[in-house]
Short mmCIF file of C-alpha atoms in Angstrom, two decimals:
data_model
loop_
_atom_site.label_atom_id
_atom_site.label_comp_id
_atom_site.label_asym_id
_atom_site.label_seq_id
_atom_site.Cartn_x
_atom_site.Cartn_y
_atom_site.Cartn_z
CA GLU A 157 -0.01 -0.02 0.02
CA HIS A 158 1.11 3.51 -0.69
CA LEU A 159 0.39 6.36 1.69
CA LEU A 160 -0.82 9.31 -0.24
CA ILE A 161 -0.45 12.60 1.58
CA CYS A 162 -2.79 15.25 0.25
CA PRO A 163 -1.99 18.96 0.68
CA GLY A 164 -4.65 20.88 2.58
CA PRO A 165 -6.56 23.75 1.17
CA GLU A 166 -3.93 26.34 2.10
CA SER A 167 -0.74 24.38 1.83
CA LEU A 168 0.05 25.24 -1.83
CA THR A 169 -0.75 28.92 -1.66
CA HIS A 170 2.42 30.03 0.01
CA HIS A 171 4.93 28.53 -2.43
CA GLY A 172 6.97 30.84 -4.69
CA GLY A 173 7.77 34.55 -4.38
CA GLY A 174 4.47 35.80 -5.78
CA TRP A 175 3.10 36.65 -2.29
CA LEU A 176 6.14 38.72 -1.33
CA LEU A 177 6.44 40.44 -4.71
CA SER A 178 2.74 41.33 -4.91
CA GLY A 179 2.76 42.63 -1.37
CA ILE A 180 5.75 44.90 -2.14
CA ILE A 181 4.03 46.15 -5.24
CA CYS A 182 0.80 46.93 -3.25
CA ILE A 183 2.60 48.72 -0.43
CA ASN A 184 4.69 50.92 -2.71
CA ILE A 185 1.76 51.90 -4.90
CA LEU A 186 -0.43 52.73 -1.90
CA ILE A 187 2.25 54.82 -0.15
CA LEU A 188 3.10 56.70 -3.28
CA GLY A 189 -0.58 57.25 -4.08
CA CYS A 190 -1.27 58.47 -0.49
CA ALA A 191 1.48 61.03 -0.84
CA LEU A 192 0.10 62.27 -4.20
CA VAL A 193 -3.52 62.39 -3.09
CA SER A 194 -2.70 64.15 0.19
CA SER A 195 -0.40 66.62 -1.49
CA SER A 196 -2.83 67.48 -4.31
CA ALA A 197 -5.45 68.51 -1.73
CA PHE A 198 -3.63 71.80 -1.35
CA ASN A 199 -2.72 74.11 -4.21
CA SER A 200 -0.02 75.79 -2.16
CA VAL A 201 2.40 73.06 -3.27
CA ALA A 202 3.67 72.08 -6.70
CA ILE A 203 1.60 68.88 -6.84
CA THR A 204 -1.87 69.63 -8.24
CA ALA A 205 -5.01 67.59 -8.97
CA VAL A 206 -3.75 67.09 -12.56
CA HIS A 207 -0.64 65.23 -11.36
CA ARG A 208 -2.77 63.02 -9.14
CA GLN A 209 -5.13 62.28 -12.03
CA ILE A 210 -2.34 61.44 -14.39
CA PHE A 211 -0.93 58.91 -11.83
CA LEU A 212 -4.41 57.39 -11.44
CA ILE A 213 -4.92 57.21 -15.19
CA ILE A 214 -1.75 55.19 -15.56
CA LEU A 215 -2.84 52.82 -12.77
CA LEU A 216 -6.30 52.42 -14.33
CA LEU A 217 -4.79 51.65 -17.78
CA LEU A 218 -2.28 49.10 -16.33
CA THR A 219 -5.05 47.40 -14.33
CA MET A 220 -7.32 47.13 -17.37
CA LEU A 221 -4.46 45.63 -19.43
CA TRP A 222 -3.90 42.97 -16.76
CA MET A 223 -7.62 42.17 -16.56
CA LEU A 224 -7.78 41.73 -20.30
CA PHE A 225 -4.72 39.42 -20.15
CA TYR A 226 -6.25 37.33 -17.43
CA THR A 227 -9.61 37.10 -19.19
CA ILE A 228 -8.27 36.34 -22.66
CA ILE A 229 -5.22 34.23 -21.87
CA THR A 230 -4.89 32.94 -18.29
CA SER A 231 -8.53 31.96 -17.58
CA ARG A 232 -8.84 30.09 -20.96
CA LYS A 233 -6.03 27.63 -20.25
CA ASN A 234 -7.15 24.09 -19.61
CA GLN A 235 -5.71 23.74 -16.14
CA ALA A 236 -6.08 27.39 -15.12
CA VAL A 237 -9.22 27.39 -12.97
CA LEU A 238 -9.93 23.94 -11.54
CA PHE A 239 -11.69 25.19 -8.44
CA LYS A 240 -14.29 27.82 -7.56
CA ASP A 241 -14.65 29.37 -4.10
CA SER A 242 -18.44 29.18 -3.52
CA HIS A 243 -18.23 31.69 -0.69
CA ALA A 244 -16.52 34.40 -2.82
CA GLY A 245 -18.47 36.90 -4.84
CA PRO A 246 -22.00 36.19 -3.57
CA VAL A 247 -24.95 37.43 -5.57
CA TRP A 248 -25.68 40.38 -3.25
CA LEU A 249 -22.08 41.57 -3.56
CA GLN A 250 -22.18 41.30 -7.38
CA ALA A 251 -25.51 43.04 -7.54
CA GLY A 252 -24.19 45.87 -5.35
CA LEU A 253 -21.12 46.14 -7.47
CA VAL A 254 -23.23 46.54 -10.61
CA LEU A 255 -25.55 49.00 -9.02
CA PHE A 256 -22.80 51.20 -7.56
CA GLY A 257 -20.90 50.85 -10.87
CA LEU A 258 -23.80 52.20 -12.84
CA LEU A 259 -24.23 55.15 -10.51
CA SER A 260 -20.45 55.78 -10.63
CA PHE A 261 -20.60 55.72 -14.40
CA LEU A 262 -23.36 58.36 -14.24
CA MET A 263 -21.07 60.44 -11.97
CA ASP A 264 -18.28 60.23 -14.59
CA ILE A 265 -20.67 61.36 -17.31
CA PHE A 266 -21.63 64.43 -15.23
CA LYS A 267 -17.95 65.14 -14.62
CA ILE A 268 -17.14 64.91 -18.27
CA VAL A 269 -19.89 67.31 -19.24
CA ASN A 270 -18.91 69.69 -16.43
CA TYR A 271 -15.14 69.64 -17.16
CA VAL A 272 -15.69 70.13 -20.91
CA GLY A 273 -16.87 73.64 -20.00
CA TYR A 274 -13.38 74.45 -18.69
CA LEU A 275 -11.31 73.01 -21.55
CA HIS A 276 -10.62 76.50 -22.97
CA CYS A 277 -8.74 77.50 -19.76
CA ASP A 278 -7.90 74.25 -17.92
CA SER A 279 -6.11 70.98 -18.45
CA VAL A 280 -7.51 68.28 -20.75
CA VAL A 281 -6.44 65.70 -18.13
CA LYS A 282 -9.51 66.62 -16.03
CA VAL A 283 -11.74 65.37 -18.88
CA ALA A 284 -9.53 62.33 -19.70
CA PHE A 285 -9.62 61.01 -16.11
CA PRO A 286 -13.44 60.47 -15.88
CA VAL A 287 -13.38 59.01 -19.41
CA VAL A 288 -10.75 56.45 -18.48
CA GLN A 289 -12.47 55.74 -15.18
CA ALA A 290 -15.80 55.15 -16.99
CA VAL A 291 -14.19 52.54 -19.21
CA PHE A 292 -12.46 51.01 -16.17
CA LEU A 293 -15.84 50.66 -14.47
CA PHE A 294 -17.16 48.50 -17.27
CA VAL A 295 -13.98 46.38 -17.65
CA GLN A 296 -13.66 45.81 -13.91
CA THR A 297 -17.30 45.03 -13.25
CA TYR A 298 -17.33 42.41 -16.02
CA PHE A 299 -14.07 40.92 -14.72
CA LEU A 300 -15.25 40.58 -11.15
CA TRP A 301 -18.69 39.33 -12.22
CA ILE A 302 -17.10 36.53 -14.21
CA HIS A 303 -13.96 35.66 -12.24
CA ALA A 304 -14.62 36.62 -8.58
CA LYS A 305 -14.84 32.92 -7.55
CA ASP A 306 -11.72 31.72 -9.41
CA CYS A 307 -8.99 29.80 -7.60
CA VAL A 308 -6.45 30.13 -10.47
CA GLN A 309 -3.61 27.57 -10.67
CA LEU A 310 -1.60 28.94 -13.57
CA HIS A 311 0.45 32.18 -13.92
CA THR A 312 0.04 32.44 -10.17
CA ASN A 313 2.83 34.95 -9.49
CA PHE A 314 1.74 37.25 -12.35
CA THR A 315 -1.92 36.92 -11.24
CA ARG A 316 -1.05 37.81 -7.66
CA CYS A 317 0.77 40.95 -8.77
CA GLY A 318 -2.13 41.90 -11.05
CA LEU A 319 -4.65 41.44 -8.27
CA THR A 320 -2.62 43.60 -5.84
CA LEU A 321 -2.41 46.17 -8.62
CA THR A 322 -6.18 46.02 -8.86
CA LEU A 323 -6.55 46.26 -5.17
CA SER A 324 -4.16 49.25 -4.89
CA THR A 325 -5.80 51.09 -7.80
CA ASN A 326 -9.31 50.76 -6.25
CA LEU A 327 -8.06 51.90 -2.83
CA LEU A 328 -6.40 54.96 -4.33
CA VAL A 329 -9.52 55.78 -6.38
CA TRP A 330 -11.43 55.44 -3.13
CA MET A 331 -8.96 57.62 -1.26
CA ALA A 332 -9.04 60.34 -3.98
CA ALA A 333 -12.89 60.32 -3.98
CA VAL A 334 -13.00 60.55 -0.19
CA THR A 335 -10.54 63.44 -0.16
CA GLU A 336 -12.32 65.37 -2.88
CA GLU A 337 -15.77 64.78 -1.38
CA SER A 338 -14.65 65.70 2.16
CA VAL A 339 -12.88 68.86 1.01
CA HIS A 340 -15.97 69.84 -0.94
CA HIS A 341 -17.91 69.99 2.36
CA THR A 342 -15.37 72.24 4.12
CA GLU A 343 -13.78 74.22 1.26
CA ILE A 344 -12.49 77.75 1.57
CA TYR A 345 -11.07 79.13 -1.58
CA ASP A 346 -8.95 81.97 -0.21
CA LEU A 347 -8.21 84.06 2.88
CA ASN A 348 -10.95 86.54 1.91
CA MET A 349 -13.59 84.00 3.06
CA ASN A 350 -14.92 83.13 -0.36
CA ILE A 351 -16.29 79.85 1.00
CA SER A 352 -19.10 77.48 0.15
CA TYR A 353 -22.53 78.77 1.15
CA LYS A 354 -23.46 75.99 3.50
CA PHE A 355 -20.17 76.05 5.44
CA TYR A 356 -20.28 79.85 5.65
CA LYS A 357 -23.73 79.65 7.21
CA GLY A 358 -22.38 77.01 9.62
CA ILE A 359 -19.45 79.08 10.69
CA MET A 360 -21.60 82.19 11.13
CA ALA A 361 -24.04 80.30 13.25
CA VAL A 362 -21.16 78.96 15.36
CA LEU A 363 -19.80 82.43 15.89
CA GLN A 364 -23.27 83.78 16.78
CA LYS A 365 -23.95 80.96 19.20
CA SER A 366 -20.82 81.52 21.26
CA ASP A 367 -21.51 83.83 24.19
CA SER A 368 -17.92 83.88 25.22
CA SER A 369 -15.69 86.44 23.53
CA GLU A 370 -12.68 84.36 24.58
CA ASP A 371 -13.98 81.34 22.63
CA THR A 372 -14.76 83.46 19.66
CA ASN A 373 -11.34 85.02 19.66
CA ASN A 374 -9.71 81.61 19.90
CA PHE A 375 -11.65 80.26 16.97
CA LYS A 376 -9.50 80.44 13.84
CA ILE A 377 -10.62 79.74 10.30
CA VAL A 378 -7.80 77.83 8.64
CA PRO A 379 -7.80 78.06 4.85
CA PHE A 380 -8.30 74.62 3.35
CA ILE A 381 -7.87 74.94 -0.39
CA SER A 382 -10.16 72.71 -2.45
CA VAL A 383 -9.29 70.39 -5.24
CA SER A 384 -11.33 72.30 -7.84
CA TYR A 385 -11.23 72.83 -11.55
CA GLY A 386 -8.14 74.90 -11.60
CA ASP A 387 -7.83 78.67 -11.50
CA LYS A 388 -10.88 80.25 -10.00
CA LYS A 389 -10.77 82.83 -12.77
CA CYS A 390 -11.52 80.10 -15.29
CA LYS A 391 -15.22 80.43 -16.23
CA CYS A 392 -17.40 77.62 -17.56
CA SER A 393 -18.30 77.94 -21.23
CA HIS A 394 -21.87 76.60 -20.77
CA SER A 395 -24.63 77.39 -18.29
CA ALA A 396 -25.09 73.82 -16.97
CA CYS A 397 -21.73 73.58 -15.11
CA ASP A 398 -23.12 74.39 -11.67
CA THR A 399 -25.97 71.84 -12.03
CA PHE A 400 -23.67 68.99 -13.09
CA GLU A 401 -21.12 69.88 -10.43
CA GLU A 402 -23.75 69.66 -7.69
CA ALA A 403 -25.18 66.43 -9.25
CA PHE A 404 -21.90 64.45 -9.39
CA TYR A 405 -21.04 65.40 -5.76
CA TYR A 406 -24.21 63.69 -4.68
CA LEU A 407 -23.09 60.57 -6.48
CA TYR A 408 -19.67 60.41 -4.73
CA PRO A 409 -20.94 58.03 -1.98
CA PHE A 410 -21.80 55.42 -4.58
CA ASN A 411 -18.40 55.72 -6.25
CA ILE A 412 -16.74 55.38 -2.87
CA GLU A 413 -18.72 52.20 -2.07
CA TYR A 414 -17.98 50.77 -5.55
CA SER A 415 -14.23 51.09 -5.00
CA LEU A 416 -14.44 49.38 -1.61
CA PHE A 417 -16.58 46.57 -2.97
CA ALA A 418 -14.15 45.96 -5.81
CA SER A 419 -11.24 46.12 -3.37
CA ALA A 420 -12.79 43.43 -1.22
CA MET A 421 -13.46 41.13 -4.17
CA ALA A 422 -9.92 41.61 -5.52
CA TYR A 423 -8.44 40.74 -2.08
CA ILE A 424 -10.45 37.48 -2.00
CA MET A 425 -9.24 36.59 -5.43
CA TRP A 426 -5.66 37.23 -4.28
CA LYS A 427 -6.18 34.93 -1.27
CA ASN A 428 -7.60 32.24 -3.60
CA VAL A 429 -4.79 32.17 -6.08
CA GLY A 430 -3.37 28.62 -6.10
CA ARG A 431 -5.88 27.53 -3.45
CA ILE A 432 -7.30 24.02 -3.50
CA VAL A 433 -10.83 24.17 -2.06
CA GLU A 434 -12.77 21.34 -0.57
CA ASP A 435 -15.15 19.73 -2.99
CA HIS A 436 -18.33 20.10 -0.91
CA SER A 437 -21.62 20.83 -2.50
CA HIS A 438 -22.71 24.23 -1.62
CA HIS A 439 -26.31 24.49 -0.47
CA LYS A 440 -27.80 27.97 -0.67
CA ALA A 441 -30.61 29.01 1.55
CA LYS A 442 -33.46 30.69 -0.27
CA PHE A 443 -34.51 34.17 0.61
CA CYS A 444 -38.06 33.95 2.08
CA PRO A 445 -39.50 37.40 2.88
CA LYS A 446 -42.69 35.75 4.25
CA GLU A 447 -40.68 34.59 7.26
CA VAL A 448 -40.31 38.10 8.65
CA ARG A 449 -42.82 40.93 9.13
CA LEU A 450 -42.23 43.06 12.20
CA GLY A 451 -38.56 43.73 11.53
CA PRO A 452 -38.90 44.96 7.95
CA VAL A 453 -42.00 47.07 8.78
CA MET A 454 -40.22 48.80 11.66
CA GLY A 455 -37.06 49.21 9.62
CA ILE A 456 -38.94 50.78 6.63
CA LEU A 457 -40.67 53.19 9.03
CA LEU A 458 -37.24 54.21 10.35
CA VAL A 459 -35.92 54.78 6.83
CA VAL A 460 -38.91 56.93 5.86
CA ALA A 461 -38.64 58.95 9.10
CA GLY A 462 -34.90 59.28 8.70
CA ILE A 463 -35.16 60.58 5.08
CA ALA A 464 -37.78 63.13 6.14
CA THR A 465 -35.46 64.22 8.95
CA LEU A 466 -32.57 64.47 6.54
CA ILE A 467 -34.54 66.67 4.11
CA LEU A 468 -35.68 68.91 6.99
CA TYR A 469 -32.10 69.09 8.29
CA GLU A 470 -30.65 70.06 4.91
CA VAL A 471 -33.21 72.84 4.49
CA GLN A 472 -33.19 74.25 7.97
CA ILE A 473 -29.42 74.11 8.56
CA LEU A 474 -28.94 76.66 5.71
CA LYS A 475 -31.13 79.27 7.46
CA GLU A 476 -29.55 82.25 9.04
CA ASP A 477 -32.00 82.05 11.91
CA ARG A 478 -30.22 80.53 14.87
CA GLU A 479 -33.43 79.05 16.32
CA LYS A 480 -34.19 77.18 13.07
CA ARG A 481 -30.69 75.82 12.95
CA ASN A 482 -30.91 74.64 16.53
CA ALA A 483 -34.33 73.04 15.76
CA ALA A 484 -32.71 71.16 12.86
CA LEU A 485 -29.89 69.86 15.03
CA LEU A 486 -32.39 68.93 17.79
CA ILE A 487 -34.53 66.80 15.39
CA HIS A 488 -31.39 65.21 13.91
CA PHE A 489 -30.01 64.30 17.27
CA ILE A 490 -33.36 62.92 18.58
CA MET A 491 -33.81 60.86 15.42
CA ASN A 492 -30.31 59.27 15.66
CA ILE A 493 -30.84 58.56 19.38
CA VAL A 494 -34.11 56.81 18.66
CA ILE A 495 -32.50 54.72 15.90
CA ALA A 496 -29.42 53.81 18.00
CA SER A 497 -31.60 52.90 21.01
CA LEU A 498 -33.91 50.62 19.00
CA MET A 499 -30.87 48.98 17.39
CA CYS A 500 -29.26 48.33 20.78
CA LEU A 501 -32.48 46.77 22.10
CA SER A 502 -33.02 44.50 19.06
CA THR A 503 -29.30 43.50 19.06
CA VAL A 504 -29.52 42.46 22.74
CA ILE A 505 -32.55 40.32 21.90
CA GLY A 506 -30.58 38.69 19.06
CA CYS A 507 -27.57 38.04 21.38
CA ILE A 508 -29.91 36.37 24.01
CA VAL A 509 -31.19 34.12 21.24
CA TYR A 510 -27.65 33.18 20.40
CA ARG A 511 -27.10 32.07 23.97
CA LEU A 512 -30.14 29.85 23.72
CA ASP A 513 -28.98 28.50 20.34
CA HIS A 514 -26.88 25.37 20.28
CA ARG A 515 -25.59 25.53 16.69
CA GLU A 516 -21.93 24.67 16.36
CA HIS A 517 -19.35 27.24 15.24
CA VAL A 518 -17.89 26.94 11.73
CA SER A 519 -14.33 25.68 11.93
CA GLU A 520 -13.31 25.58 8.25
CA LYS A 521 -11.04 28.29 6.88
CA ASN A 522 -12.88 30.86 4.81
CA PRO A 523 -11.03 33.92 3.35
CA THR A 524 -14.32 35.65 2.60
CA ARG A 525 -15.64 35.35 6.17
CA SER A 526 -12.29 36.40 7.58
CA LEU A 527 -12.27 39.52 5.36
CA ASP A 528 -15.87 40.31 6.30
CA VAL A 529 -14.94 40.22 10.03
CA GLY A 530 -11.78 42.26 9.50
CA LEU A 531 -13.53 44.97 7.46
CA LEU A 532 -16.37 45.12 9.98
CA VAL A 533 -14.13 45.67 12.97
CA GLY A 534 -11.70 47.89 11.08
CA ALA A 535 -14.35 50.17 9.52
CA SER A 536 -16.18 50.60 12.83
CA MET A 537 -12.99 52.29 14.19
CA GLY A 538 -13.90 55.36 12.18
CA GLN A 539 -17.20 55.84 13.97
CA PHE A 540 -15.60 54.91 17.27
CA LEU A 541 -13.03 57.66 16.66
CA ILE A 542 -15.59 60.40 16.14
CA SER A 543 -17.83 59.22 18.99
CA TYR A 544 -15.06 59.10 21.59
CA PHE A 545 -13.63 62.46 20.56
CA THR A 546 -17.15 63.85 20.93
CA ILE A 547 -17.62 62.37 24.34
CA VAL A 548 -14.38 63.82 25.57
CA ALA A 549 -15.17 67.30 24.20
CA VAL A 550 -18.72 67.44 25.54
CA VAL A 551 -17.86 66.03 29.03
CA VAL A 552 -14.86 68.31 29.52
CA THR A 553 -16.81 71.37 28.51
CA GLY A 554 -19.59 70.46 30.93
CA ALA A 555 -22.33 69.33 28.53
CA ARG A 556 -24.42 72.48 29.07
CA GLY A 557 -27.54 72.91 27.09
CA TYR A 558 -29.94 70.42 25.58
CA LEU A 559 -28.01 70.11 22.26
CA ASN A 560 -24.83 69.14 24.09
CA ALA A 561 -26.70 66.64 26.16
CA LEU A 562 -28.34 65.09 23.10
CA ASN A 563 -24.96 65.03 21.31
CA LEU A 564 -23.36 63.23 24.23
CA ALA A 565 -26.19 60.70 24.43
CA TRP A 566 -25.94 60.01 20.74
CA ALA A 567 -22.17 59.45 20.94
CA VAL A 568 -22.52 57.06 23.94
CA LEU A 569 -25.36 55.13 22.29
CA THR A 570 -23.35 54.90 19.06
CA VAL A 571 -20.40 53.26 20.89
CA LEU A 572 -22.76 50.82 22.57
CA GLN A 573 -24.56 50.04 19.35
CA LEU A 574 -21.41 49.48 17.40
CA GLY A 575 -20.07 47.03 19.98
CA LEU A 576 -23.29 45.07 20.20
CA GLN A 577 -23.81 45.00 16.44
CA ASN A 578 -20.25 43.76 15.79
CA TYR A 579 -20.69 40.96 18.28
CA PHE A 580 -24.10 39.95 16.80
CA ILE A 581 -22.81 39.91 13.20
CA ILE A 582 -19.51 38.13 13.91
CA GLU A 583 -21.26 35.53 16.05
CA GLY A 584 -23.86 34.97 13.33
CA LEU A 585 -21.27 34.62 10.54
CA HIS A 586 -19.42 31.92 12.53
CA ARG A 587 -22.50 29.78 13.24
CA GLU A 588 -23.47 26.73 11.22
CA PRO A 589 -26.61 27.38 9.15
CA PHE A 590 -29.92 26.17 10.53
CA HIS A 591 -30.85 22.88 8.97
CA VAL A 592 -33.95 20.71 8.72
CA ILE A 593 -32.50 17.47 7.37
CA ARG A 594 -29.02 16.36 8.41
CA GLU A 595 -27.35 13.57 6.54
CA ALA A 596 -24.04 12.42 7.71
CA ALA A 597 -21.76 11.14 4.98
CA LEU A 598 -18.40 9.50 5.46
CA HIS A 599 -15.62 10.48 3.02
CA THR A 600 -12.39 8.64 2.43
CA ASN A 601 -9.05 10.26 3.41
CA ALA A 602 -7.22 8.98 0.41
CA CYS A 603 -6.61 11.51 -2.27
CA ALA A 604 -4.04 12.12 -4.89
CA LEU A 605 -2.60 15.16 -6.66
CA GLN A 606 -2.15 14.18 -10.28
CA GLU A 607 -0.39 16.73 -12.35
CA HIS A 608 -2.15 18.04 -15.45
CA THR A 609 -5.00 15.57 -15.14
CA GLU A 610 -7.12 15.98 -12.01
CA ILE A 611 -6.81 17.05 -8.41
CA ASP A 612 -8.63 15.16 -5.70
CA VAL A 613 -8.87 16.96 -2.38
CA VAL A 614 -8.93 15.62 1.14
CA VAL A 615 -12.11 16.28 3.01
CA ASP A 616 -12.89 15.96 6.67
CA SER A 617 -14.51 12.55 7.26
CA ASN A 618 -15.97 13.56 10.53
CA ARG A 619 -17.71 16.69 9.17
CA PRO A 620 -21.46 16.12 8.68
CA ASN A 621 -22.93 17.29 5.40
CA TYR A 622 -25.92 19.64 5.91
CA PHE A 623 -28.75 19.92 3.50
CA LEU A 624 -31.02 22.93 3.91
CA THR A 625 -34.60 22.79 2.96
CA LEU A 626 -35.72 25.90 1.14
CA CYS A 627 -38.34 28.04 2.75
CA PRO A 628 -39.47 25.66 5.53
CA ASP A 629 -43.18 26.01 6.37
CA LYS A 630 -42.71 26.31 10.08
CA PRO A 631 -39.33 27.78 11.11
CA SER A 632 -38.48 27.60 14.84
CA TRP A 633 -39.10 30.61 17.00
CA LYS A 634 -35.38 31.17 17.32
CA ARG A 635 -35.02 31.38 13.52
CA ARG A 636 -37.95 33.83 13.29
CA VAL A 637 -36.52 36.15 16.03
CA LEU A 638 -33.03 36.16 14.47
CA LYS A 639 -34.50 36.94 11.06
CA GLU A 640 -36.63 39.74 12.42
CA VAL A 641 -33.58 41.27 14.20
CA CYS A 642 -31.46 40.96 11.08
CA ALA A 643 -34.07 42.57 8.89
CA PHE A 644 -34.61 45.46 11.30
CA LEU A 645 -30.90 46.11 11.72
CA LEU A 646 -30.46 45.96 7.98
CA PHE A 647 -32.89 48.77 7.31
CA ALA A 648 -31.63 50.78 10.33
CA ASN A 649 -28.10 50.62 8.94
CA VAL A 650 -29.47 51.80 5.58
CA ILE A 651 -30.76 55.07 6.99
CA LEU A 652 -27.58 55.53 9.09
CA TRP A 653 -25.68 55.20 5.80
CA ILE A 654 -27.96 57.55 3.86
CA MET A 655 -27.88 60.49 6.36
CA PRO A 656 -24.08 61.08 6.54
CA ALA A 657 -23.49 60.01 2.91
CA PHE A 658 -25.90 62.63 1.55
CA GLY A 659 -24.80 65.64 3.53
CA ALA A 660 -25.80 65.49 7.16
CA ARG A 661 -22.71 66.89 8.91
CA PRO A 662 -23.73 67.82 12.50
CA GLN A 663 -20.02 67.45 13.35
CA PHE A 664 -19.47 70.81 11.60
CA ASP A 665 -22.85 72.39 12.30
CA HIS A 666 -22.53 71.93 16.05
CA SER A 667 -19.90 74.13 17.71
CA VAL A 668 -18.58 72.20 20.79
CA GLU A 669 -16.00 69.99 19.05
CA ILE A 670 -14.77 72.76 16.78
CA PHE A 671 -14.13 75.06 19.74
CA PHE A 672 -12.57 72.28 21.83
CA TYR A 673 -10.25 70.70 19.21
CA LYS A 674 -9.93 73.75 16.95
CA TYR A 675 -11.06 73.66 13.39
CA THR A 676 -8.02 72.07 11.77
CA MET A 677 -7.78 69.10 14.12
CA TRP A 678 -11.53 68.42 14.22
CA THR A 679 -11.73 68.55 10.37
CA ALA A 680 -8.96 65.96 10.15
CA ILE A 681 -10.74 63.67 12.63
CA VAL A 682 -14.03 63.85 10.85
CA ASN A 683 -12.62 63.53 7.35
CA ILE A 684 -10.74 60.40 8.46
CA GLY A 685 -13.42 58.75 10.56
CA LEU A 686 -16.62 59.63 8.67
CA PRO A 687 -15.75 57.78 5.36
CA PHE A 688 -14.94 54.65 7.38
CA GLY A 689 -18.16 55.06 9.35
CA ILE A 690 -20.18 55.33 6.14
CA PHE A 691 -18.50 52.23 4.72
CA TYR A 692 -19.11 50.39 8.03
CA ARG A 693 -22.91 50.89 7.56
CA MET A 694 -22.80 49.62 4.02
CA HIS A 695 -20.66 46.63 4.98
CA SER A 696 -22.98 45.91 7.95
CA ILE A 697 -25.97 45.78 5.54
CA ALA A 698 -24.22 43.15 3.44
CA SER A 699 -23.12 41.12 6.55
CA LEU A 700 -26.59 41.31 8.12
CA PHE A 701 -28.07 39.90 4.91
CA GLU A 702 -25.58 37.05 5.07
CA VAL A 703 -26.54 36.38 8.69
CA TYR A 704 -30.21 36.47 7.66
CA LEU A 705 -29.62 33.78 5.11
CA ILE A 706 -27.60 31.64 7.50
CA SER A 707 -30.45 31.98 10.03
#
């Protein structure tokens, strides 16, 4: 008898220098891109937005060339893709990628039309960049839709380098979009206070609100020069420039989410290069909306109420009347406190059900699940950052006044809600799916790796094989409760994504943090933490949907 030793799923993925080389490429591109993006945010230095865009155009073109090479040459080889990772590139992620890609394409169209009006007095690069990015959107979306599940076995080193190039490009596009969108909300064009209308009203209200001359004297407006269209003397050649400019800034959140979705999918493909996955049949649970009622109804009501609050906030915060501005902040704070309180309550209920649930924890290695958990915890740090800085500022200043008290309560509840929700989602992702029929099947340990012909993979003989019935007629009460909780939290995270993504910035419209940390420091804190907080909500929606299906 011959003893055949089969490599495990991860044992072949660390051979060769592709991992090290691709990692070096990724780090260098990211660091160089960070330097260019950060430097181009100020026109007081030699690096401008045009230099940044030229660098991004080169990256976009190189990434598209590699994607075409992979699609036309690598993936069509006979032994190239022998395995598919069933957990990678789920339908909801692919659907989200297409949706955000279409909205990002619309944003690029608006940019092209807008920038064409400045061609007579500005660089042609500002038109070329959205054109190249629009083409990139189509190429990348098609590439990820078709190949997101691939565990490629050929050209592994080159494929790893191409995937880290894709990852780095998407992260830098995300970083550039976040920088430009953040600067747009706080832009001051020169020392003569020629600033955006909304921010001007916000600063004036802050100054009027302060009863202390000492605080007012200590408040300094620091000029933050925007990444704009070039020289402010350059006038648009057509009358629709302002309309298209305002329109594409409202589409920035979708472009930001698209880049992050694509980055996550590229990372999973990179982890799966050379990977031999276990040949288990993958049973998908069917989405059954009839199983839940209370959670979606309550969640939809929250979304409607939140959108109404956001519209009222956007209208009232522009008013010169201090009382109307305070009323807008009051309604916004109360709405967020109600949402956070209900989310905490529902999450506690879900955690109690977990304690009563005896499902086993999943033990198999899964790059997709590991990435989901890492992104969830990492992205929540942005909202934790803003909340804790707010807590310190309000407590140290005494929390006087109802607005300060509400701001403090919102920050504390946000910290509590983030912690509970992270625990609920991570615990749910690591639980075995509910099952109705369990059939245990024994598998042999013998397997062989036959070069160029077939690859048989070792499977765990002690692992039971679960078969899920689709849409069971009478789900257990624990299943129903978990699904209701997931559905409610999903909609609640939707409205908590919509409000900051589409212009609600109480961090700048309320004065305590600005006076305590000074404008420059507080702007840096918000502009770093808020984009991660927005992404956290979007990622939570996706993770909660996954937990819903598992439940």
